[in-house]
Short mmCIF file of C-alpha atoms and ligand atoms in Angstrom, two decimals:
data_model
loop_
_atom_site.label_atom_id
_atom_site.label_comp_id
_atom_site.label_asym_id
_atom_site.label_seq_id
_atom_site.Cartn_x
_atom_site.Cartn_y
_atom_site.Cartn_z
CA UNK A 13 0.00 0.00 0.00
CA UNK A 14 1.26 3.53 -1.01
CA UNK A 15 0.53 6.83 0.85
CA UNK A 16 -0.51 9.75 -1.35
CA UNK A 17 -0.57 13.52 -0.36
CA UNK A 18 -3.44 15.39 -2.16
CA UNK A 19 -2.47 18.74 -1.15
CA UNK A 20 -6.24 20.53 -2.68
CA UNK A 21 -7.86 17.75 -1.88
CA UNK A 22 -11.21 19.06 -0.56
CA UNK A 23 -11.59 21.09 -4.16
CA UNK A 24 -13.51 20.28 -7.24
CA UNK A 25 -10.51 18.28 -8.85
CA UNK A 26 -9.01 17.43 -5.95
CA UNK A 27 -11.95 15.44 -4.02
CA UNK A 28 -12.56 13.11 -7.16
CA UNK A 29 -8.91 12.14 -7.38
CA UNK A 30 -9.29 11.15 -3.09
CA UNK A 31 -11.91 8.89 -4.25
CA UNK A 32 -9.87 7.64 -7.34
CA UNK A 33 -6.81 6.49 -5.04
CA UNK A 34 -8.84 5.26 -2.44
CA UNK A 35 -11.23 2.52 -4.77
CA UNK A 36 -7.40 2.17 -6.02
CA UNK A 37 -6.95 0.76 -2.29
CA UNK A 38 -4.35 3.36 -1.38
CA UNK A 39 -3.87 5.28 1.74
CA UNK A 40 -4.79 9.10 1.15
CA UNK A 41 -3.97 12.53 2.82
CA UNK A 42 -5.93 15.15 1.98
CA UNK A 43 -4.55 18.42 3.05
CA UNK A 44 -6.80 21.94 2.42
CA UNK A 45 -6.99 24.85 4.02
CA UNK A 46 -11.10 24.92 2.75
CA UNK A 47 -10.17 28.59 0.88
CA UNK A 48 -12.19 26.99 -1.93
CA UNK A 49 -12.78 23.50 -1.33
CA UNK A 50 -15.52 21.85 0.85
CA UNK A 51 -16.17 19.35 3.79
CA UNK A 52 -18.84 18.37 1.44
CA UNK A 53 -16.90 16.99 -1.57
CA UNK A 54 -14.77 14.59 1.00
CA UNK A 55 -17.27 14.04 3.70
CA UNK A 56 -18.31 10.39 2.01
CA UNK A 57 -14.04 9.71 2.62
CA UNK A 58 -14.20 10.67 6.40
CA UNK A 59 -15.19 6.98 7.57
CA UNK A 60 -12.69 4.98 5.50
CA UNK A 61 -10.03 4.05 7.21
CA UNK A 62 -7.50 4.87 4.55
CA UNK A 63 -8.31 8.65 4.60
CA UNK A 64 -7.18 11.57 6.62
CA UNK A 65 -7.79 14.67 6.41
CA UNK A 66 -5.80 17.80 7.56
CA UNK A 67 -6.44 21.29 7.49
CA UNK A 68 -3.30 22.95 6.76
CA UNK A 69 -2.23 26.18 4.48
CA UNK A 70 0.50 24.63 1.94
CA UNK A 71 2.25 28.11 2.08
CA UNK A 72 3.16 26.82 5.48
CA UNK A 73 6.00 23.87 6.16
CA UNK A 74 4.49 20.16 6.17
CA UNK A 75 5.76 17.24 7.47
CA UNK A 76 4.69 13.94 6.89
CA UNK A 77 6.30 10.70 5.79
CA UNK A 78 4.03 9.71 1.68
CA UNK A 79 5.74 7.83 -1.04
CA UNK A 80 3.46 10.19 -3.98
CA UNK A 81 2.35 13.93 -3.73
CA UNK A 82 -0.31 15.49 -6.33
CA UNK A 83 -0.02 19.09 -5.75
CA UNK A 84 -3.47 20.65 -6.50
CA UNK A 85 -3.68 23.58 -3.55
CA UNK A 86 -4.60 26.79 -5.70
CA UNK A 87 -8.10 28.53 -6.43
CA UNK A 88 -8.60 27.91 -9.93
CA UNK A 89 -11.29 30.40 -10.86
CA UNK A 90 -10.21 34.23 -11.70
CA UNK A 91 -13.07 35.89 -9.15
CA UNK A 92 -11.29 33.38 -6.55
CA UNK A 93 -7.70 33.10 -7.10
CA UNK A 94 -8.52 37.00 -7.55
CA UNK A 95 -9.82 37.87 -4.63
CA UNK A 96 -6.38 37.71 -2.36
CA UNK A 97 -4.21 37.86 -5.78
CA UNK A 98 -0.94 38.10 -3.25
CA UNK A 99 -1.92 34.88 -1.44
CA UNK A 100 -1.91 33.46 -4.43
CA UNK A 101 0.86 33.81 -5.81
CA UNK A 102 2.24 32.77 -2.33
CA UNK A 103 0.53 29.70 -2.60
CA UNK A 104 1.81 28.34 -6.24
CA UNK A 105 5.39 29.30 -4.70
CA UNK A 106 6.10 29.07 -1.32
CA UNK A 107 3.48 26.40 -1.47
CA UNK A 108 5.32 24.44 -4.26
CA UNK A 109 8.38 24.74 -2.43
CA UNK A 110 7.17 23.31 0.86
CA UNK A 111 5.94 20.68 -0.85
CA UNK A 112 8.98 20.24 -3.41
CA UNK A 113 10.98 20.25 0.25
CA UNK A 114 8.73 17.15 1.50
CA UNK A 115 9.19 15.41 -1.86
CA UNK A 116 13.15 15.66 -1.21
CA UNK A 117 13.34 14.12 2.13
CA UNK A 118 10.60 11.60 1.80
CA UNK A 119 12.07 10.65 -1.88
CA UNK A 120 8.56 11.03 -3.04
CA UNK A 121 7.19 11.52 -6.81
CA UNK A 122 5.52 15.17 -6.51
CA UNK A 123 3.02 15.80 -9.69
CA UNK A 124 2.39 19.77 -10.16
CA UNK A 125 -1.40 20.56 -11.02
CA UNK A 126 -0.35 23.48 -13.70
CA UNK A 127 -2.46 25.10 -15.85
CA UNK A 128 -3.28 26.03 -19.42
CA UNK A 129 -3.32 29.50 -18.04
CA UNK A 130 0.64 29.95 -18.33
CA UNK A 131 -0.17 29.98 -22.35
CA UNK A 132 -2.34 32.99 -21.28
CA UNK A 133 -3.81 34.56 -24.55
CA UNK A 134 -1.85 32.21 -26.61
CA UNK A 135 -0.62 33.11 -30.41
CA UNK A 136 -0.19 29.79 -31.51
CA UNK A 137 -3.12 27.71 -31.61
CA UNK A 138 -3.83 24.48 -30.40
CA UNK A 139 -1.23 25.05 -27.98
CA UNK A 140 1.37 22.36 -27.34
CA UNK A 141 3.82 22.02 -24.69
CA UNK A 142 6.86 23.77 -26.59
CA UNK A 143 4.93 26.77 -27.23
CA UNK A 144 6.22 29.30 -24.37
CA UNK A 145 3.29 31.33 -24.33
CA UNK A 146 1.96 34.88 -24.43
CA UNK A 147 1.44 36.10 -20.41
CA UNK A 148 0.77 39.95 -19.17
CA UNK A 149 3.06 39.71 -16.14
CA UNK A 150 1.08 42.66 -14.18
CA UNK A 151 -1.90 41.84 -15.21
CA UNK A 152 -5.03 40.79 -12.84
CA UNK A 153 -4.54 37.22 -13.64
CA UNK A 154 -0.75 37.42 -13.32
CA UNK A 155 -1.38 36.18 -10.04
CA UNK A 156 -2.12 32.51 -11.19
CA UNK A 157 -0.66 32.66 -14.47
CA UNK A 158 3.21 33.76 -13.24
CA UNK A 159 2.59 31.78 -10.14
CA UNK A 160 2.13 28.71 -12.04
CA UNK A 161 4.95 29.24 -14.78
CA UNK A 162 6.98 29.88 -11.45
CA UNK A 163 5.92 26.59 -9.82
CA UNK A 164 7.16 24.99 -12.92
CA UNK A 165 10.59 26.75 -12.81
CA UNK A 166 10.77 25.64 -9.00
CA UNK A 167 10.14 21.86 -10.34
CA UNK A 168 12.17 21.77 -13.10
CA UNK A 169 15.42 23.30 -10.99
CA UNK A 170 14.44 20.89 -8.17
CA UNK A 171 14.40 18.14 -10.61
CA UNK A 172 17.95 19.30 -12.05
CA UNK A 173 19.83 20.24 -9.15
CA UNK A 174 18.32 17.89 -6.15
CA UNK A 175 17.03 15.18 -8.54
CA UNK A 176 13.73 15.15 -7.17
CA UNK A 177 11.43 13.14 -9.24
CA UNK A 178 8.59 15.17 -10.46
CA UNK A 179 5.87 15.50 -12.66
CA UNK A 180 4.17 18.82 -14.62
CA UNK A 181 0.77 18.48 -16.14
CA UNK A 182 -0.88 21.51 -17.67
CA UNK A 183 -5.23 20.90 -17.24
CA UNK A 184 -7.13 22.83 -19.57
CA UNK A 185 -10.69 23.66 -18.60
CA UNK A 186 -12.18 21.12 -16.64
CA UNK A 187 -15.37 20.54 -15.61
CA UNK A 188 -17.89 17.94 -13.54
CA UNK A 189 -19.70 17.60 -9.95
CA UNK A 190 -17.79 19.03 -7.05
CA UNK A 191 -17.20 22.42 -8.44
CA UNK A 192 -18.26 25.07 -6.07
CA UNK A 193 -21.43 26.33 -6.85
CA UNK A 194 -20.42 29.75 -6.42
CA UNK A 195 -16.64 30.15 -8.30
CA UNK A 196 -18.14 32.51 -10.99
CA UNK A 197 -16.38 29.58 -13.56
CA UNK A 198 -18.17 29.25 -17.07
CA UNK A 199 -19.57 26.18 -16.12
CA UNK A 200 -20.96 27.05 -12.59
CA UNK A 201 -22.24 30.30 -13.87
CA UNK A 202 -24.31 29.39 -17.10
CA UNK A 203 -25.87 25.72 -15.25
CA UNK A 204 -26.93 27.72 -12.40
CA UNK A 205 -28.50 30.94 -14.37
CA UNK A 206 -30.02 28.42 -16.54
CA UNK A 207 -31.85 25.91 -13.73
CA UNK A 208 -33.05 29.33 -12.00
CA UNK A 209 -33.77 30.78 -15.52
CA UNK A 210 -31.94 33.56 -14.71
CA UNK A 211 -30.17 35.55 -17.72
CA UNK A 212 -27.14 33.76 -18.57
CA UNK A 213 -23.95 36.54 -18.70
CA UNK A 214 -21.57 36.13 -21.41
CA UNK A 215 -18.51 38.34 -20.97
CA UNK A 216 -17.70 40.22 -24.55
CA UNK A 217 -19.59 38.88 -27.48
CA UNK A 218 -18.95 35.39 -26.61
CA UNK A 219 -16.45 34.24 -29.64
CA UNK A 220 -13.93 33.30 -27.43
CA UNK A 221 -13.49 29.92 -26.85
CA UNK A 222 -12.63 27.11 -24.30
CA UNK A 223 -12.29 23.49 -24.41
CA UNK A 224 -13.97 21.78 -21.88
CA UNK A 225 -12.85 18.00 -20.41
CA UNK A 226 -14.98 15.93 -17.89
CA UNK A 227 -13.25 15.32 -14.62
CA UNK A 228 -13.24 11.44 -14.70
CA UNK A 229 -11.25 11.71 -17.92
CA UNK A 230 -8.73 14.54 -16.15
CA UNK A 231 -8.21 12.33 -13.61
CA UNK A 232 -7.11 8.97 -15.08
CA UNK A 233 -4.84 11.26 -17.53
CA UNK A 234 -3.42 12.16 -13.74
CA UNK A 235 -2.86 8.87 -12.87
CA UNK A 236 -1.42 8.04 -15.89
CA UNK A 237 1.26 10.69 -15.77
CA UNK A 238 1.97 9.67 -12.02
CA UNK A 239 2.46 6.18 -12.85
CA UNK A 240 4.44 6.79 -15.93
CA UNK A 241 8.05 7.85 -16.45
CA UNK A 242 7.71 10.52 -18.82
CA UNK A 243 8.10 13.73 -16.67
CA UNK A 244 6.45 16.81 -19.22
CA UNK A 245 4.85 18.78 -19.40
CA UNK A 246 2.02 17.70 -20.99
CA UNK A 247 -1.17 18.86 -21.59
CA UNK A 248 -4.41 17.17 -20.39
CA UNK A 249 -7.72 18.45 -21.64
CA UNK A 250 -10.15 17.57 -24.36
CA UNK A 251 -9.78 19.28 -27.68
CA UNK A 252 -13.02 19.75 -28.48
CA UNK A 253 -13.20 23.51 -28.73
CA UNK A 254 -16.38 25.96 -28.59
CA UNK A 255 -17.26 29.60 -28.83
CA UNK A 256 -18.35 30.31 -25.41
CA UNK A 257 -21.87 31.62 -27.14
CA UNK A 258 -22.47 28.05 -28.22
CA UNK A 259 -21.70 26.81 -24.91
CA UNK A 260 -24.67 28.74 -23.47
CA UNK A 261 -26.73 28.11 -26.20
CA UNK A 262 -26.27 24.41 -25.31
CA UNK A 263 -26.51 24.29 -21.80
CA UNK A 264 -30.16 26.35 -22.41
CA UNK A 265 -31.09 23.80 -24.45
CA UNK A 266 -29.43 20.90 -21.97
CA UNK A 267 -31.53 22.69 -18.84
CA UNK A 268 -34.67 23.37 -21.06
CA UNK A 269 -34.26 26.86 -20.01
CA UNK A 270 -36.37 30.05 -20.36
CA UNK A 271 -32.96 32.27 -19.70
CA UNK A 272 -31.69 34.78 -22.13
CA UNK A 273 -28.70 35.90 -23.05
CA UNK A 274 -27.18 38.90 -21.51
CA UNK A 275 -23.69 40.66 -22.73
CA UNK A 276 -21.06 41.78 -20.15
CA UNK A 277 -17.88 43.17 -20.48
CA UNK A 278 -14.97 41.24 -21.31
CA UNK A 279 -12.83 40.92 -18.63
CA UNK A 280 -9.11 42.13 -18.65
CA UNK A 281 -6.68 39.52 -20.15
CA UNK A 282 -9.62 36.81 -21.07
CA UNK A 283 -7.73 34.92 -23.62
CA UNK A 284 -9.43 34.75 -26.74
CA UNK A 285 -8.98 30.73 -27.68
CA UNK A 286 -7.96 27.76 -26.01
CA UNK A 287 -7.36 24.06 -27.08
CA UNK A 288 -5.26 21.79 -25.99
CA UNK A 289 -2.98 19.65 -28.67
CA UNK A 290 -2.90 16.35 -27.03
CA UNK A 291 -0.59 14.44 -29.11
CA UNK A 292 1.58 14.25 -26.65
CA UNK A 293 -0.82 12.51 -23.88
CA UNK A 294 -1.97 9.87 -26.49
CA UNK A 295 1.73 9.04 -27.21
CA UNK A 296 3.36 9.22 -23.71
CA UNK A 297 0.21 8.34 -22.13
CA UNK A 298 -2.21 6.23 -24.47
CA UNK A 299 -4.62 8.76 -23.11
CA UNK A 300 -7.72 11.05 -24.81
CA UNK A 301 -10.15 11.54 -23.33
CA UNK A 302 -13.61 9.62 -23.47
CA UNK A 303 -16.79 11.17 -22.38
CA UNK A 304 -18.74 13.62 -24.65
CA UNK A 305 -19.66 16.98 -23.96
CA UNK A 306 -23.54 15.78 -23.36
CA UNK A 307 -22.89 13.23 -21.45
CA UNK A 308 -20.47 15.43 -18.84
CA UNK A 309 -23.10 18.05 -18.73
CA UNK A 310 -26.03 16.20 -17.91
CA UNK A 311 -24.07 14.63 -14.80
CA UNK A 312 -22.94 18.04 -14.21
CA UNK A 313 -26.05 19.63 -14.36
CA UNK A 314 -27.80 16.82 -11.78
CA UNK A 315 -24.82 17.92 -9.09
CA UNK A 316 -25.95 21.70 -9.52
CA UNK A 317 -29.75 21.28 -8.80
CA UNK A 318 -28.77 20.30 -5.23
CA UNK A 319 -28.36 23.98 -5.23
CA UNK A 320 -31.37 25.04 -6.75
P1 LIG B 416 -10.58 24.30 -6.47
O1 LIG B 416 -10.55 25.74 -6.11
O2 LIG B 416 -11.90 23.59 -6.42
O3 LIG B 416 -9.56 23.46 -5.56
C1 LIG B 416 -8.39 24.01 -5.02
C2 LIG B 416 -8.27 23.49 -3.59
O4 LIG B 416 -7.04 24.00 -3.03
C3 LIG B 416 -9.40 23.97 -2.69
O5 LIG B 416 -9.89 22.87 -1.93
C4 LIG B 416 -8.75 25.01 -1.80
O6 LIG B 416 -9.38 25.14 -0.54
C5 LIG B 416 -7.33 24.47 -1.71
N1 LIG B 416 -6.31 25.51 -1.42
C6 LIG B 416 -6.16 26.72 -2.01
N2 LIG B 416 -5.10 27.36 -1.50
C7 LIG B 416 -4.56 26.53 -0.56
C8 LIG B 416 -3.45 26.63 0.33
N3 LIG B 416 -2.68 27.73 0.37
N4 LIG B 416 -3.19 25.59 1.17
C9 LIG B 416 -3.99 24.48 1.17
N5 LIG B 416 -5.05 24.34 0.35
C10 LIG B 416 -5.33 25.35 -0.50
O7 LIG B 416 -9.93 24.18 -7.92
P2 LIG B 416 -9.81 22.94 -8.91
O8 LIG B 416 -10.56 23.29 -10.13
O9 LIG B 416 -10.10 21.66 -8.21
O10 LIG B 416 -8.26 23.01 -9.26
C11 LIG B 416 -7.31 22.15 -8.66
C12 LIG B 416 -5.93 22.44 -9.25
O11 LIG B 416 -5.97 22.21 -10.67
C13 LIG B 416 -5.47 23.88 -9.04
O12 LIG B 416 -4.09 23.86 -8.75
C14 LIG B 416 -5.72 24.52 -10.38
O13 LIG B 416 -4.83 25.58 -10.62
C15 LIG B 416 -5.50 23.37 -11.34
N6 LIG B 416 -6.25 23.58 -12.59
C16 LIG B 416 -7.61 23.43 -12.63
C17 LIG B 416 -8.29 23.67 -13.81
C18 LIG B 416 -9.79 23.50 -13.92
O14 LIG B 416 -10.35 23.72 -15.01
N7 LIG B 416 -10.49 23.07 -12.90
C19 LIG B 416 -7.59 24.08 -14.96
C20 LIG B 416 -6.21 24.24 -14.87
C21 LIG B 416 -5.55 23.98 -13.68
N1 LIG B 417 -17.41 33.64 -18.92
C1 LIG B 417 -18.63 34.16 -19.34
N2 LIG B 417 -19.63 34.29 -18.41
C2 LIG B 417 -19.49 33.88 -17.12
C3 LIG B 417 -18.25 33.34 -16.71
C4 LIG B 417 -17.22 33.25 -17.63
O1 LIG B 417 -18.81 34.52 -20.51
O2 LIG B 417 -20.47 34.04 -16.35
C5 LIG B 417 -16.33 33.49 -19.92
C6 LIG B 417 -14.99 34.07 -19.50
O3 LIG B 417 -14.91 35.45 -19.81
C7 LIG B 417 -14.04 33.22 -20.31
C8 LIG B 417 -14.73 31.86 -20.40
O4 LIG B 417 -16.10 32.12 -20.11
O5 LIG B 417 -13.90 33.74 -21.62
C9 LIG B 417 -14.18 30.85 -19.41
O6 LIG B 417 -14.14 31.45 -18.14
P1 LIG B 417 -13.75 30.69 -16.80
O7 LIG B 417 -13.75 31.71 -15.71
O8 LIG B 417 -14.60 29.49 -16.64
O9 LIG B 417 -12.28 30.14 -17.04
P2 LIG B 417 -10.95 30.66 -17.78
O10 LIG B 417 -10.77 29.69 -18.87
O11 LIG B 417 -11.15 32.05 -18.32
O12 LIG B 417 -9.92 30.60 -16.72
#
């Protein structure tokens, strides 16, 4: 039996990897500090015996003896990871140094959750891992954006100079039960507006685009990078790509909604496309991802009426 550290654990991506490794009949540590995540999304974990949970803040020293860390601990959405943008930034640092520190004593495999977002409004398009991206450092979503390209840095030079074994994946728009119902994401915003038939707010005219993966797919492309030796980046996401007007358009007719469409300003730094090339993940990996847009939303959607 191996012991896992799930630093994030309690969050949207975070709380279905917990249950991944635990049907997988490990033992799991889940370590939040509940900024974003919930009791909720682990509270079916707290009886097994192979779970523990621990509030801690990852910008703060941990010790703890785990043969595999998945480093998740970050808001993801801009309204959160925006709201204390300097406790941010601490956390993709000093947070991935802490736990780059515990991966060096305890010989552990550490696997950094990093983001599409250090493309930021990317030039080259789909984006693949040798692309270096396009990134306003003092913008408002510099905050995530340079913290994560830093948190890669810190792996890579802990990787070269300490040989710590390590692994970078780069998650593109995810999306699935769990997510908190109020992280003003895409996803969270337009189900919600739609089951209340409330008007659904796109921000600028709505031709920008995302491409949106389920989170069971997400997370065996984690597990697969954990377990394999290739150490990336690589991207993990589903290439299907949509104007985020169509997306609404969709989940109105998904909801049988009465909502209309309401325009909003853009705001500052919203990249304009995103798509992950996966070529990559299929050949490292043998991964792509499975489940349809449909079928993802309509499980999605059942989660969010609990808030209705
Ligand atoms: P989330 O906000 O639901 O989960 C993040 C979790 O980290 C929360 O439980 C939060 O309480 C915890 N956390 C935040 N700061 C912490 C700190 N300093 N110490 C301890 N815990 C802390 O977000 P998510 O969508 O589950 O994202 C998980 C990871 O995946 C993040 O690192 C995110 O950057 C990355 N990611 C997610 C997406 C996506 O589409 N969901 C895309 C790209 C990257
Ligand atoms: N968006 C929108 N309406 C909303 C929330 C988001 O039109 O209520 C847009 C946002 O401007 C962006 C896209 O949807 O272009 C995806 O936003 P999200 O915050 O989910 O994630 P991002 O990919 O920008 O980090």
């Amino acid at each position: 039996m191996k012991r896992f550290l799930v630093t994030g654990g309690a969050g949207f991506i975070g709380s279905h990897l917990c249950g991944r490794l635990l049907r997988e009949g490990h033992e799991v540590i889940c370590l939040d500090n509940f900024f974003t995540g919930s009791k909720q999304n682990i509270y079916k974990y707290l009886n097994n015996k192979n779970f523990e949970l621990v509030r801690h803040d990852i910008t703060k020293e941990y010790f703890a003896e785990v043969d595999y860390i998945y480093n998740l601990a970050c808001p993801a959405s801009p309204p959160h990871y925006q709201y204390n943008a300097i406790k941010t930034i601490k956390t993709s640092i000093l947070g991935t140094m802490n736990m780059l520190g515990l991966a060096k004593r305890c010989k552990a495999r550490i696997l950094q959750a990093s983001t599409s977002e250090i493309y930021g409004d990317p030039k080259i398009h789909p984006q693949t891992e040798d692309y270096w991206g396009n990134v306003n450092p003092i913008g408002i979503r510099s905050c995530y954006d340079e913290g994560k390209r830093c948190a890669e840095t810190l792996m890579m030079d802990y990787h070269r100079q300490n040989n710590v074994d390590i692994r970078i994946i780069r998650i593109f728009n995810t999306y699935g039960p769990n997510m908190a119902p109020n992280d003003g994401r895409v996803v969270s915003n337009f189900i919600l507006q739609a089951l209340k038939n409330e008007d659904i707010t796109i921000y600028g005219d709505g031709s920008q685009t995302r491409s949106f993966c389920y989170v069971d797919d997400l997370v065996d492309g984690m597990i697969k990078m954990m377990e394999s030796s290739f150490i990336g980046p690589i991207n993990l996401g589903n290439p299907s790509e949509r104007k985020i007007i169509d997306f609404a358009k969709l989940i109105i007719k998904l909801t049988r909604s009465k909502s209309k469409i309401v325009y909003k300003p853009l705001p500052a730094d919203d990249p304009t496309q995103r798509k992950p090339d996966i070529k990559l993940a299929k050949e490292k990996l043998d991964w792509e991802p499975k489940i349809d847009i449909k079928e993802g939303l309509i499980k999605t959607i059942e989660y969010f009426k609990e808030f209705i």
